[in-house]
GROMACS .gro file of C-alpha atoms in nm:
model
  318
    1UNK     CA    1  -0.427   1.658  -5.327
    2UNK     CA    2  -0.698   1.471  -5.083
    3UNK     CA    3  -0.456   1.174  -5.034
    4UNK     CA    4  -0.157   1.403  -4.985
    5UNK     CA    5  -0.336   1.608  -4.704
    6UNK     CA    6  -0.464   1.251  -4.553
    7UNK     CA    7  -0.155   1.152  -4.531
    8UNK     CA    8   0.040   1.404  -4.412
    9UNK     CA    9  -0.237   1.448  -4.104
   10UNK     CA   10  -0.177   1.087  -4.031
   11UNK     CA   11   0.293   1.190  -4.049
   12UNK     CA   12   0.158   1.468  -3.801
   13UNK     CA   13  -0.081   1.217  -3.557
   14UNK     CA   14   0.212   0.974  -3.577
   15UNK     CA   15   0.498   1.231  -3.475
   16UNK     CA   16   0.262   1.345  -3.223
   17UNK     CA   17   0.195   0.974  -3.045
   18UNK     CA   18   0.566   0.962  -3.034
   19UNK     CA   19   0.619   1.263  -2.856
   20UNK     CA   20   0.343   1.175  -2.606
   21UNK     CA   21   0.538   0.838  -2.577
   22UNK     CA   22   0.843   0.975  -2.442
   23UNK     CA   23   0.673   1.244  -2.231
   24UNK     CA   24   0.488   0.951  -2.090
   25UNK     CA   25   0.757   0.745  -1.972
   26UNK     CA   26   0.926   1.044  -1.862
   27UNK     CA   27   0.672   1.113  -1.621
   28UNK     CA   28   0.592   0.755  -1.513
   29UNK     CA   29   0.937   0.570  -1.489
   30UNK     CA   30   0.972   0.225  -1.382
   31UNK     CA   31   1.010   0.218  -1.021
   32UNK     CA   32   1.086  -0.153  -0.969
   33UNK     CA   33   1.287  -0.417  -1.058
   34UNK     CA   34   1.240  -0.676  -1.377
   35UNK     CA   35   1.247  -1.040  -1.434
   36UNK     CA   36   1.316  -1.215  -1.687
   37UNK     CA   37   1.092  -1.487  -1.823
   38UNK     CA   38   0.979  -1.699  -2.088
   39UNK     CA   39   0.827  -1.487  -2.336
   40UNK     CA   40   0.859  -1.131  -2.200
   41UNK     CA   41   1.001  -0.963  -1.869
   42UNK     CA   42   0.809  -0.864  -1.525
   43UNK     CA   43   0.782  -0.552  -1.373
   44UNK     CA   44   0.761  -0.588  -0.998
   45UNK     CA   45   0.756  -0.328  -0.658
   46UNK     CA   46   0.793  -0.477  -0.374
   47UNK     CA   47   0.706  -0.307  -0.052
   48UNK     CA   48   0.701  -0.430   0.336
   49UNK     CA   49   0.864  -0.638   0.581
   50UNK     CA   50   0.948  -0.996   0.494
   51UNK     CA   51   0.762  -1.256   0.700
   52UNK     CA   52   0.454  -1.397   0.684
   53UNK     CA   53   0.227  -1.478   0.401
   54UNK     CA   54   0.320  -1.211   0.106
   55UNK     CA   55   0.054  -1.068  -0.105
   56UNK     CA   56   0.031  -1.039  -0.488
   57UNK     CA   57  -0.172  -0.770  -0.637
   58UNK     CA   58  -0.259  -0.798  -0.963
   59UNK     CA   59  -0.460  -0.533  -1.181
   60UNK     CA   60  -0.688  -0.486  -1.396
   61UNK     CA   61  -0.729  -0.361  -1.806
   62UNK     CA   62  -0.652  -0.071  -1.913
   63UNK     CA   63  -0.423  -0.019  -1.636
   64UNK     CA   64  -0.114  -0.100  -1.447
   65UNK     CA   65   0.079  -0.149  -1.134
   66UNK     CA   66  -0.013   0.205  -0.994
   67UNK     CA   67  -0.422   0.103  -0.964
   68UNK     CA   68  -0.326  -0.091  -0.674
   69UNK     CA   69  -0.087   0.115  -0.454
   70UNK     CA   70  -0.247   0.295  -0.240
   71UNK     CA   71  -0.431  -0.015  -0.096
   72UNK     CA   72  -0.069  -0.136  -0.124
   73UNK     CA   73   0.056   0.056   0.072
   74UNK     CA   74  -0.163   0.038   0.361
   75UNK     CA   75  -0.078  -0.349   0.370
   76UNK     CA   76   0.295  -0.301   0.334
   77UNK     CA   77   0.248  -0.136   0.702
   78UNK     CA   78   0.295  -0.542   0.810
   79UNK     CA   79   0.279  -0.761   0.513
   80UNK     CA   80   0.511  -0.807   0.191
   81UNK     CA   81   0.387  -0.716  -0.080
   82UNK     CA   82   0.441  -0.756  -0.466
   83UNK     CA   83   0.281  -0.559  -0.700
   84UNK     CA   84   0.327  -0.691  -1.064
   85UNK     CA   85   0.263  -0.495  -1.411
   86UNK     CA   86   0.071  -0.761  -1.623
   87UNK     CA   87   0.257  -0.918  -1.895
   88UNK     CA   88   0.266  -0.585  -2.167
   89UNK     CA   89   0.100  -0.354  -1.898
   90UNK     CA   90   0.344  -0.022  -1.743
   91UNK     CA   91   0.642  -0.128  -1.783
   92UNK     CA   92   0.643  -0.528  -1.798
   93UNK     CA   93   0.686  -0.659  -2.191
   94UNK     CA   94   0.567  -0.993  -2.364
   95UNK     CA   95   0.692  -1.112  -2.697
   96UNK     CA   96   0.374  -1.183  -2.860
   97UNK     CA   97   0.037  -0.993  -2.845
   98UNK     CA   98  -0.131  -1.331  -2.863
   99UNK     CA   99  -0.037  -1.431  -2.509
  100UNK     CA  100  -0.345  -1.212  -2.427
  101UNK     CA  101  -0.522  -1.506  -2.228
  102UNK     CA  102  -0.510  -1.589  -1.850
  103UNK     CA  103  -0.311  -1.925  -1.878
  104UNK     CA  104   0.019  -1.747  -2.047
  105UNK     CA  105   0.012  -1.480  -1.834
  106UNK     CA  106  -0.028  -1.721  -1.508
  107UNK     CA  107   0.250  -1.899  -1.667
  108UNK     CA  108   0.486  -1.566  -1.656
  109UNK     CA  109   0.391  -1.449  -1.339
  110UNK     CA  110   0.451  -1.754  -1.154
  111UNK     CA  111   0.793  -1.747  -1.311
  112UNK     CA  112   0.854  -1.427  -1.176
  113UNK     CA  113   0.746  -1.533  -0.830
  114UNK     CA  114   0.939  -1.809  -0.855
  115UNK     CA  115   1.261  -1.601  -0.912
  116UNK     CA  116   1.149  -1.348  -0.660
  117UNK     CA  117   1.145  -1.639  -0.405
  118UNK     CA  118   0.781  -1.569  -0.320
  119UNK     CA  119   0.633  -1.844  -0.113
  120UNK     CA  120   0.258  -1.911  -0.150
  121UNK     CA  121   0.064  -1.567  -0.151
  122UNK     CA  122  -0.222  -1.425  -0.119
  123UNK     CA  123  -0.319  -1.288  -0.486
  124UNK     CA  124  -0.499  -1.003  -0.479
  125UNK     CA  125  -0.674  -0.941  -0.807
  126UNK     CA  126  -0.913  -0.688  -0.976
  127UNK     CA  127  -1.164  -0.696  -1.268
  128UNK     CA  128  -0.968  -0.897  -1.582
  129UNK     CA  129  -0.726  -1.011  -1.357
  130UNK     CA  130  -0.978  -1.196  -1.196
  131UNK     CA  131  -0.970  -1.448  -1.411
  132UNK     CA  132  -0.593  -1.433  -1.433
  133UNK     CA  133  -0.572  -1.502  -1.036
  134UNK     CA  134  -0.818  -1.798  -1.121
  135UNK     CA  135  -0.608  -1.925  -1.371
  136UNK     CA  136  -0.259  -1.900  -1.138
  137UNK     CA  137  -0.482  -2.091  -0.875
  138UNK     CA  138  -0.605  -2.365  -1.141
  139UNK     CA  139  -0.230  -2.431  -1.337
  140UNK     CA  140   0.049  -2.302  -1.041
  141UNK     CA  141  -0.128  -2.401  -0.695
  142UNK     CA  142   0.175  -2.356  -0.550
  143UNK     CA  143   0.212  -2.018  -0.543
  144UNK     CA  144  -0.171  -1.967  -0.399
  145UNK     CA  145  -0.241  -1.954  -0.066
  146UNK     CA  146  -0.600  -1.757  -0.095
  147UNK     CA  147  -0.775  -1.520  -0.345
  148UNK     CA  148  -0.905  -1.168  -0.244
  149UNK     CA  149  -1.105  -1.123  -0.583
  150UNK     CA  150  -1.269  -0.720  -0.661
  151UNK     CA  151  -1.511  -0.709  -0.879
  152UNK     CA  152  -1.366  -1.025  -1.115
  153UNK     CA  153  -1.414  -1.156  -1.417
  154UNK     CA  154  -1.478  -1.493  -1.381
  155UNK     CA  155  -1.738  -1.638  -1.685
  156UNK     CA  156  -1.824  -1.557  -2.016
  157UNK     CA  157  -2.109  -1.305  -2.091
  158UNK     CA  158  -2.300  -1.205  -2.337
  159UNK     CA  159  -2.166  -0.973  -2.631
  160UNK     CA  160  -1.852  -0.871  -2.677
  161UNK     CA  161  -1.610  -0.554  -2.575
  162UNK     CA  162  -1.621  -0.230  -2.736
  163UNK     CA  163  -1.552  -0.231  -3.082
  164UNK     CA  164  -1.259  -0.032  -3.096
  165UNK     CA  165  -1.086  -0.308  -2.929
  166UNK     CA  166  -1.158  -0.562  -3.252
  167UNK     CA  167  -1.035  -0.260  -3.500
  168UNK     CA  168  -0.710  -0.199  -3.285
  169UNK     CA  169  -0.611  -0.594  -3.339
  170UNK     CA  170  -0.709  -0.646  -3.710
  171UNK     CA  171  -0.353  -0.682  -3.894
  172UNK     CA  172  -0.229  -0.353  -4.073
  173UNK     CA  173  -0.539  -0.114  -3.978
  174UNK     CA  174  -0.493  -0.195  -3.583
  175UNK     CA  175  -0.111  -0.039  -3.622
  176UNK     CA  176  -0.194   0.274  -3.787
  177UNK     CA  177  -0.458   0.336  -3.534
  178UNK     CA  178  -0.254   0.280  -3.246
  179UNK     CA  179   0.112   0.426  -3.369
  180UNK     CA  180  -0.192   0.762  -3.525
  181UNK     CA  181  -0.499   0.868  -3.322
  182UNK     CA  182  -0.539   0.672  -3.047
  183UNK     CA  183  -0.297   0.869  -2.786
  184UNK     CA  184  -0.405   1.222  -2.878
  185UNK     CA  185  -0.816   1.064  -2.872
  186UNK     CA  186  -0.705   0.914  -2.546
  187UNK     CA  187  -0.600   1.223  -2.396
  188UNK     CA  188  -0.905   1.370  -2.475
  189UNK     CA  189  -1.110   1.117  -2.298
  190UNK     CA  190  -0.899   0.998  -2.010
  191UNK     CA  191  -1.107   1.178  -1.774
  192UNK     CA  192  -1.412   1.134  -1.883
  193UNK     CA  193  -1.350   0.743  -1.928
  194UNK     CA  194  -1.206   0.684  -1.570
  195UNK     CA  195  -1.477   0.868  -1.435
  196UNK     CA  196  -1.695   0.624  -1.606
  197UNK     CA  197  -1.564   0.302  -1.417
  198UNK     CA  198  -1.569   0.510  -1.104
  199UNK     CA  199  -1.938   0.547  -1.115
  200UNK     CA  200  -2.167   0.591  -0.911
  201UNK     CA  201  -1.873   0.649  -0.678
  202UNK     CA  202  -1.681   1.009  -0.789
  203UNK     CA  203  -1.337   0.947  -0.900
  204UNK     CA  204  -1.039   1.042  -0.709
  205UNK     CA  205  -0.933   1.385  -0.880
  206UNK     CA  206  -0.565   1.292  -0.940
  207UNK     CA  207  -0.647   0.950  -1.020
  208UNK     CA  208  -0.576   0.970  -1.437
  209UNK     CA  209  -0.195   1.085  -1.281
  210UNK     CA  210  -0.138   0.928  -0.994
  211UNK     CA  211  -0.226   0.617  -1.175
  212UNK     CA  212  -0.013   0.619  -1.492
  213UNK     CA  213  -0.283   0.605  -1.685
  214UNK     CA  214  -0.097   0.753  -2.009
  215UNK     CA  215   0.117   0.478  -2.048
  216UNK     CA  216  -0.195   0.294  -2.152
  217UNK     CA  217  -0.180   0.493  -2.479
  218UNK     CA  218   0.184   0.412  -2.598
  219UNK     CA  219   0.070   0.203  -2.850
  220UNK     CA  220   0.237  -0.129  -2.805
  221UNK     CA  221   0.036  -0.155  -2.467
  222UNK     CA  222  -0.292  -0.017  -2.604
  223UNK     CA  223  -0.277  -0.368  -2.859
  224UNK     CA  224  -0.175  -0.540  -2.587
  225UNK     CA  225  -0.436  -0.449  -2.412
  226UNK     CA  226  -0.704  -0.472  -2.690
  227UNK     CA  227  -0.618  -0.848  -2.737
  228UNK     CA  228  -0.613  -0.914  -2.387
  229UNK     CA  229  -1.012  -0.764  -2.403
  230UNK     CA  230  -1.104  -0.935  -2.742
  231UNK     CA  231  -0.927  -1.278  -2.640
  232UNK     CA  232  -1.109  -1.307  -2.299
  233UNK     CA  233  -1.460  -1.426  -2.304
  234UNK     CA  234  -1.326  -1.767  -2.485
  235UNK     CA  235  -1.101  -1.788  -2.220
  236UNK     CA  236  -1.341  -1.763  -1.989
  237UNK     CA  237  -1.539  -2.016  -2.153
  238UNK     CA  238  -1.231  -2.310  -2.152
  239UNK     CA  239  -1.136  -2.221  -1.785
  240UNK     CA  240  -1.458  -2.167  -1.590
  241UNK     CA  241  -1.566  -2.548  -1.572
  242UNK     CA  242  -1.289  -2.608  -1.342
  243UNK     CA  243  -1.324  -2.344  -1.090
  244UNK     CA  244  -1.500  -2.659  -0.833
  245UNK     CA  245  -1.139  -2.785  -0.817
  246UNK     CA  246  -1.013  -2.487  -0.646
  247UNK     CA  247  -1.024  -2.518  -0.306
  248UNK     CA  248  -0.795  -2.255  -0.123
  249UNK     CA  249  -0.972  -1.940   0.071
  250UNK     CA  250  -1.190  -1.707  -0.166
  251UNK     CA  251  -1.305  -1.364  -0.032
  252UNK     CA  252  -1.489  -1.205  -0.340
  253UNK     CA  253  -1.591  -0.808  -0.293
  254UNK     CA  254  -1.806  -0.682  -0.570
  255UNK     CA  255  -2.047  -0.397  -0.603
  256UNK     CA  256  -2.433  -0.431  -0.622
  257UNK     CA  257  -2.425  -0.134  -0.970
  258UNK     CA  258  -2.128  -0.237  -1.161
  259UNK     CA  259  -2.162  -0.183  -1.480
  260UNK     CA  260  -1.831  -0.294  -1.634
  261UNK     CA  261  -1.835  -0.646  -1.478
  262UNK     CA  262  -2.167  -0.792  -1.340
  263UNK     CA  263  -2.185  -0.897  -1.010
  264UNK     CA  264  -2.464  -1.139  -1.112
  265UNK     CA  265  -2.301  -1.291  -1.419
  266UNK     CA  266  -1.894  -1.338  -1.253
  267UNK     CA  267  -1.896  -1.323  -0.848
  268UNK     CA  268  -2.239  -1.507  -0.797
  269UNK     CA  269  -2.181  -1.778  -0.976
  270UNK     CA  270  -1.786  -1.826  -0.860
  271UNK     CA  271  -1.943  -1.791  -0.512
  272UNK     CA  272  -2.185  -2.083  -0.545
  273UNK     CA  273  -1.909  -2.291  -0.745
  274UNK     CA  274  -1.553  -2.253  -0.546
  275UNK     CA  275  -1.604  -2.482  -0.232
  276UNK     CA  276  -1.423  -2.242  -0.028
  277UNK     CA  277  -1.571  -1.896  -0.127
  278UNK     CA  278  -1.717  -1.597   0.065
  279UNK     CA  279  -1.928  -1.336  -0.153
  280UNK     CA  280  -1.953  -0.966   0.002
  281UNK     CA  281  -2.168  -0.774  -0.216
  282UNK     CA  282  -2.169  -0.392  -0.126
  283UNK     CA  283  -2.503  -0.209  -0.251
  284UNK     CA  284  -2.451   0.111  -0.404
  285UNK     CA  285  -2.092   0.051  -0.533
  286UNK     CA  286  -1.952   0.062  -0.868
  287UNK     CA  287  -1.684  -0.146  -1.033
  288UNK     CA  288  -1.347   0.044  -0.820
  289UNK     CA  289  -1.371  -0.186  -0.508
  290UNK     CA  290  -1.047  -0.041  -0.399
  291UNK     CA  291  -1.119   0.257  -0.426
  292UNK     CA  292  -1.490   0.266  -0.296
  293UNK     CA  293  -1.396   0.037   0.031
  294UNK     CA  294  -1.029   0.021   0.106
  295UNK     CA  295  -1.083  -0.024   0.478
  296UNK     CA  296  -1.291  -0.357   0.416
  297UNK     CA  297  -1.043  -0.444   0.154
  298UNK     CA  298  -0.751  -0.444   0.373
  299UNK     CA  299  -0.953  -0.603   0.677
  300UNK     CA  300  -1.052  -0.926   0.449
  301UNK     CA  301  -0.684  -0.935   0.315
  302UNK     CA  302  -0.575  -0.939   0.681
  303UNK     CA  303  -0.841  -1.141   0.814
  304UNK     CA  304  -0.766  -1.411   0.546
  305UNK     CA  305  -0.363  -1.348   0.623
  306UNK     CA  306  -0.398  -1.402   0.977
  307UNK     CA  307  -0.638  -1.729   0.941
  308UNK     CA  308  -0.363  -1.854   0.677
  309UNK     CA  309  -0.101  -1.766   0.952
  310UNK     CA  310  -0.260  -1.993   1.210
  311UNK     CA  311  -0.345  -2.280   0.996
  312UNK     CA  312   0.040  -2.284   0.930
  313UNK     CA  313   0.068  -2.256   1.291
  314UNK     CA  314  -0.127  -2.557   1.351
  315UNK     CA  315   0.021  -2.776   1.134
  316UNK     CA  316   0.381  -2.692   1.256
  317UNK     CA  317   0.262  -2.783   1.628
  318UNK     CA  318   0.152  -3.141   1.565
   0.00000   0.00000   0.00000
């Protein structure tokens, strides 16, 4: 009788992630265009005038495209810009849940630049994608003309991530979880979760909507994004010792009280090893840079735009 009631809570949770699925995605369509590439497809917007040096933004976990609008689209006022969903983030797809590591991601996106016809940008990139920006910069040169990094991963640190993140990718149990509990649990603790990686600052109080955060919860992207979490600090650990050989412009902007990514263990250290790296370190600021300073933001992403702008400028003239 136990087993039948177990498992007909776990048909009910199952239906129910379903229907939050599609009343999801019909609340947070894809509002870009997608590219195919070599093990998944790319969700892009683009926004802004062509001309100049374009600029890549690039989120962070648990998250997608939306994070990084509304700094955006202050930029797209004069710049192109080209926000991407990471490879199984919103509404961008990859084959395997194993390409959860910078260097296949970097390899995708740089595909999809390629086909967007993106000349070398400015890649704007918060928390994970820190390291993902690094990794574009270390394997695709190319398509990097600067970094603008927020609060970044950048090194390996002690521990791990939340547990949940290693039960969600063991085989078998990780499914049922995901396709069961974890979108009605999620909706329960959106809020309070966001607010958490707000803090100190007060999150914005449309922020859970405005920033699609629901579409975390379908469960294809919460694994995806589990692996991407559990996969990282090794990653971290191969890719670090070459951060000396990267030598285009590096604004990094972190705050003094982050608590999901330490200042002291990511941005001081890529500070003192990138030869061409400038630290800002804001005191009383949490881990939601672009949220907590948007007007220094956008200054440093112009600043570094215009100096890129003249250097070409320079070159051309002799």
């Amino acid at each position: 009788m136990l087993l039948l009631i177990m498992l007909a809570a776990l048909a009910a949770l199952a239906l129910a992630t379903q229907a939050g699925v599609v009343l999801a995605q019909r609340a947070h369509p894809a509002r870009g265009k997608t590219v195919e590439v070599a093990g998944g497809r790319m969700h892009v917007v683009e926004l802004g005038p062509r001309g100049g040096v374009p600029i890549v933004m690039l989120h962070g976990a648990s998250s997608n495209l939306e994070v990084m609008r509304p700094l955006a689209e202050h930029l797209a006022q004069h710049h192109r810009v080209i926000l991407v969903d990471r490879p199984g983030h919103g509404w961008s797809r990859r084959e395997k849940f194993s390409d959860s590591t910078p260097q296949p991601q970097a390899r995708m996106i740089s595909q999809a630049l390629d086909k967007l016809g993106v000349s070398p940008a400015i890649v704007v990139a918060h928390s994970w994608s820190g390291a993902l920006a690094l990794r574009i910069a270390l394997d695709h040169p190319e398509r990097v003309a600067g970094l603008v990094m927020l609060a970044p991963v950048a090194y390996p640190w002690p521990g791990g991530v939340s547990q949940y993140n290693y039960a969600v990718t063991t085989p078998v149990i990780g499914s049922l979880l995901a396709h069961t509990v974890t979108l009605p649990l999620g909706l329960l603790l959106a809020d309070s979760g966001s607010r958490g990686v707000f803090a100190p600052q007060a999150m914005p109080a449309s922020f859970v909507k405005d920033s699609a955060t629901r579409l975390l919860l379908r469960p294809r992207e919460f694994i995806a994004n589990a692996w991407d979490l559990v996969s990282l600090r090794a990653a971290m650990a191969e890719q670090a010792p070459r951060y000396g050989s990267i030598t285009v412009p590096i604004t990094i902007i972190a705050g003094d009280v982050d608590k999901t990514v330490s200042t002291h263990i990511h941005s001081q250290p890529l500070a003192k090893t990138a030869p061409n790296a400038k630290l800002i370190v804001l005191k009383g600021v949490g881990h939601m840079i672009q949220y907590a300073a948007p007007d220094l933001v956008v200054a440093e992403i112009e600043a570094m735009a215009e100096s890129l702008t003249q250097s070409v400028e320079a070159a051309a003239a002799n």
